[in-house]
mmCIF file of C-alpha atoms in Angstrom:
data_model
loop_
_atom_site.group_PDB
_atom_site.id
_atom_site.type_symbol
_atom_site.label_atom_id
_atom_site.label_comp_id
_atom_site.label_asym_id
_atom_site.label_seq_id
_atom_site.Cartn_x
_atom_site.Cartn_y
_atom_site.Cartn_z
ATOM 1 C CA UNK V 1 -23.306 22.190 21.443
ATOM 2 C CA UNK V 2 -20.034 23.894 20.507
ATOM 3 C CA UNK V 3 -17.322 22.200 18.482
ATOM 4 C CA UNK V 4 -13.602 22.821 18.024
ATOM 5 C CA UNK V 5 -12.212 23.451 14.517
ATOM 6 C CA UNK V 6 -10.920 19.853 14.407
ATOM 7 C CA UNK V 7 -14.328 18.506 15.431
ATOM 8 C CA UNK V 8 -16.054 20.672 12.818
ATOM 9 C CA UNK V 9 -13.655 19.379 10.141
ATOM 10 C CA UNK V 10 -14.511 15.794 11.068
ATOM 11 C CA UNK V 11 -18.267 16.397 11.231
ATOM 12 C CA UNK V 12 -18.306 18.198 7.870
ATOM 13 C CA UNK V 13 -16.234 15.441 6.298
ATOM 14 C CA UNK V 14 -18.623 12.821 7.690
ATOM 15 C CA UNK V 15 -21.551 14.638 6.088
ATOM 16 C CA UNK V 16 -19.753 14.793 2.730
ATOM 17 C CA UNK V 17 -18.746 11.117 2.549
ATOM 18 C CA UNK V 18 -20.801 7.977 2.597
ATOM 19 C CA UNK V 19 -18.204 6.109 4.668
ATOM 20 C CA UNK V 20 -15.792 7.519 7.228
ATOM 21 C CA UNK V 21 -12.905 5.089 7.767
ATOM 22 C CA UNK V 22 -10.590 5.218 10.772
ATOM 23 C CA UNK V 23 -7.973 2.810 12.070
ATOM 24 C CA UNK V 24 -6.112 1.982 15.205
ATOM 25 C CA UNK V 25 -2.605 0.604 15.370
ATOM 26 C CA UNK V 26 -2.119 -2.457 17.528
ATOM 27 C CA UNK V 27 0.905 -4.484 18.535
ATOM 28 C CA UNK V 28 0.554 -8.272 18.657
ATOM 29 C CA UNK V 29 2.628 -11.316 19.477
ATOM 30 C CA UNK V 30 2.802 -13.708 16.573
ATOM 31 C CA UNK V 31 3.006 -16.740 18.888
ATOM 32 C CA UNK V 32 0.194 -15.608 21.218
ATOM 33 C CA UNK V 33 -2.900 -14.090 19.541
ATOM 34 C CA UNK V 34 -4.408 -13.085 22.898
ATOM 35 C CA UNK V 35 -1.371 -10.973 23.790
ATOM 36 C CA UNK V 36 -1.752 -7.538 22.197
ATOM 37 C CA UNK V 37 -2.126 -3.842 22.993
ATOM 38 C CA UNK V 38 -3.354 -0.666 21.363
ATOM 39 C CA UNK V 39 -0.439 1.453 20.203
ATOM 40 C CA UNK V 40 -2.504 4.340 18.817
ATOM 41 C CA UNK V 41 -6.259 4.778 18.635
ATOM 42 C CA UNK V 42 -8.788 6.828 16.645
ATOM 43 C CA UNK V 43 -6.551 7.551 13.660
ATOM 44 C CA UNK V 44 -8.137 9.603 10.885
ATOM 45 C CA UNK V 45 -5.994 10.611 7.918
ATOM 46 C CA UNK V 46 -6.745 12.330 4.633
ATOM 47 C CA UNK V 47 -3.233 12.105 3.135
ATOM 48 C CA UNK V 48 -0.312 9.715 3.660
ATOM 49 C CA UNK V 49 1.902 12.645 4.677
ATOM 50 C CA UNK V 50 -0.419 13.882 7.456
ATOM 51 C CA UNK V 51 1.788 14.949 10.347
ATOM 52 C CA UNK V 52 1.872 13.262 13.711
ATOM 53 C CA UNK V 53 0.543 16.467 15.306
ATOM 54 C CA UNK V 54 -2.410 16.683 12.901
ATOM 55 C CA UNK V 55 -3.293 13.021 13.424
ATOM 56 C CA UNK V 56 -3.052 13.476 17.213
ATOM 57 C CA UNK V 57 -5.385 16.515 17.085
ATOM 58 C CA UNK V 58 -7.913 14.599 15.000
ATOM 59 C CA UNK V 59 -7.663 11.601 17.337
ATOM 60 C CA UNK V 60 -8.445 13.842 20.293
ATOM 61 C CA UNK V 61 -11.377 15.364 18.393
ATOM 62 C CA UNK V 62 -12.770 11.917 17.548
ATOM 63 C CA UNK V 63 -12.407 10.776 21.150
ATOM 64 C CA UNK V 64 -14.186 13.875 22.463
ATOM 65 C CA UNK V 65 -17.011 13.555 19.918
ATOM 66 C CA UNK V 66 -17.466 9.952 20.985
ATOM 67 C CA UNK V 67 -17.525 10.920 24.675
ATOM 68 C CA UNK V 68 -20.139 13.593 23.875
ATOM 69 C CA UNK V 69 -22.362 10.981 22.232
ATOM 70 C CA UNK V 70 -22.101 12.537 18.771
ATOM 71 C CA UNK V 71 -20.342 9.651 17.010
ATOM 72 C CA UNK V 72 -19.820 5.921 17.348
ATOM 73 C CA UNK V 73 -16.578 4.234 16.291
ATOM 74 C CA UNK V 74 -16.916 0.590 15.291
ATOM 75 C CA UNK V 75 -13.818 -1.593 15.013
ATOM 76 C CA UNK V 76 -15.829 -4.833 14.860
ATOM 77 C CA UNK V 77 -16.626 -4.675 11.158
ATOM 78 C CA UNK V 78 -15.885 -7.772 9.132
ATOM 79 C CA UNK V 79 -16.264 -6.329 5.652
ATOM 80 C CA UNK V 80 -14.911 -3.059 4.315
ATOM 81 C CA UNK V 81 -13.987 -1.291 1.118
ATOM 82 C CA UNK V 82 -10.242 -1.804 0.680
ATOM 83 C CA UNK V 83 -9.731 1.555 -1.041
ATOM 84 C CA UNK V 84 -11.005 3.302 2.084
ATOM 85 C CA UNK V 85 -7.802 2.338 3.880
ATOM 86 C CA UNK V 86 -5.165 3.002 1.198
ATOM 87 C CA UNK V 87 -4.186 6.301 2.813
ATOM 88 C CA UNK V 88 -3.368 4.467 6.040
ATOM 89 C CA UNK V 89 -1.341 1.697 4.392
ATOM 90 C CA UNK V 90 0.725 4.306 2.542
ATOM 91 C CA UNK V 91 1.137 6.641 5.515
ATOM 92 C CA UNK V 92 4.426 7.540 7.133
ATOM 93 C CA UNK V 93 2.913 6.706 10.535
ATOM 94 C CA UNK V 94 2.183 3.103 9.573
ATOM 95 C CA UNK V 95 5.530 2.786 7.823
ATOM 96 C CA UNK V 96 7.281 3.938 11.013
ATOM 97 C CA UNK V 97 5.319 1.460 13.129
ATOM 98 C CA UNK V 98 6.190 -1.437 10.809
ATOM 99 C CA UNK V 99 9.825 -0.379 10.617
ATOM 100 C CA UNK V 100 10.107 -0.144 14.412
ATOM 101 C CA UNK V 101 8.545 -3.577 14.853
ATOM 102 C CA UNK V 102 10.881 -5.056 12.247
ATOM 103 C CA UNK V 103 13.919 -3.620 14.020
ATOM 104 C CA UNK V 104 12.799 -4.988 17.391
ATOM 105 C CA UNK V 105 11.558 -8.376 16.170
ATOM 106 C CA UNK V 106 14.759 -10.303 16.891
ATOM 107 C CA UNK V 107 15.414 -8.784 20.295
ATOM 108 C CA UNK V 108 14.766 -11.163 23.229
ATOM 109 C CA UNK V 109 13.248 -8.280 25.232
ATOM 110 C CA UNK V 110 10.593 -7.636 22.589
ATOM 111 C CA UNK V 111 7.125 -8.135 24.004
ATOM 112 C CA UNK V 112 5.340 -7.556 20.675
ATOM 113 C CA UNK V 113 6.574 -8.482 17.226
ATOM 114 C CA UNK V 114 3.693 -7.872 14.835
ATOM 115 C CA UNK V 115 2.129 -4.525 13.839
ATOM 116 C CA UNK V 116 -1.564 -4.673 13.050
ATOM 117 C CA UNK V 117 -3.974 -2.149 11.577
ATOM 118 C CA UNK V 118 -7.519 -2.533 12.936
ATOM 119 C CA UNK V 119 -10.019 -1.057 10.489
ATOM 120 C CA UNK V 120 -13.121 0.778 11.609
ATOM 121 C CA UNK V 121 -15.805 3.204 10.582
ATOM 122 C CA UNK V 122 -17.287 6.249 12.278
ATOM 123 C CA UNK V 123 -21.006 6.995 12.231
ATOM 124 C CA UNK V 124 -23.307 9.489 13.881
ATOM 125 C CA UNK V 125 -25.188 8.192 16.896
ATOM 126 C CA UNK V 126 -28.986 7.950 16.581
ATOM 127 C CA UNK V 127 -29.323 10.276 19.598
ATOM 128 C CA UNK V 128 -27.265 12.977 17.875
ATOM 129 C CA UNK V 129 -29.156 12.580 14.596
ATOM 130 C CA UNK V 130 -32.495 13.019 16.390
ATOM 131 C CA UNK V 131 -31.261 16.317 17.835
ATOM 132 C CA UNK V 132 -30.443 17.770 14.415
ATOM 133 C CA UNK V 133 -33.008 20.140 12.905
ATOM 134 C CA UNK V 134 -35.019 18.420 10.201
ATOM 135 C CA UNK V 135 -34.943 19.849 6.703
ATOM 136 C CA UNK V 136 -38.155 19.597 4.767
ATOM 137 C CA UNK V 137 -37.928 17.323 1.767
ATOM 138 C CA UNK V 138 -38.421 19.541 -1.337
ATOM 139 C CA UNK V 139 -40.281 16.713 -3.070
ATOM 140 C CA UNK V 140 -42.747 16.527 -0.176
ATOM 141 C CA UNK V 141 -43.522 20.266 -0.235
ATOM 142 C CA UNK V 142 -44.199 20.226 -3.991
ATOM 143 C CA UNK V 143 -46.747 17.439 -3.690
ATOM 144 C CA UNK V 144 -48.397 18.447 -0.419
ATOM 145 C CA UNK V 145 -51.368 20.084 -2.135
#
């Protein structure tokens, strides 16, 4: 399986970190909780100043890895580590989304009036993990005799 540079960056980062947080930006109606839409999906950031282009490239890489069965993205989590999402809360992208929603909130044509950040985590799929070559445990080899 061949990977793009963006995919390799994500996969290496996943191996280096215990948790791999992602978010998606949603737009909601305050008066109708069932009325919402996804504004932007599969957002992975490492710094609040990450550019729109960089975030878009990573989003595409995440989507492709998911389609290939390499990763699973779970937005149904109910508990998370708050610090994992600080970069997103402080990002220019989220600030722009909130600012846009605030500007449009009083307009009668506004369909959505509430920005929402859906938190998620990325993990390797069991199928992908089974395909990886196994490394021998050094402890096992020392005590095999």
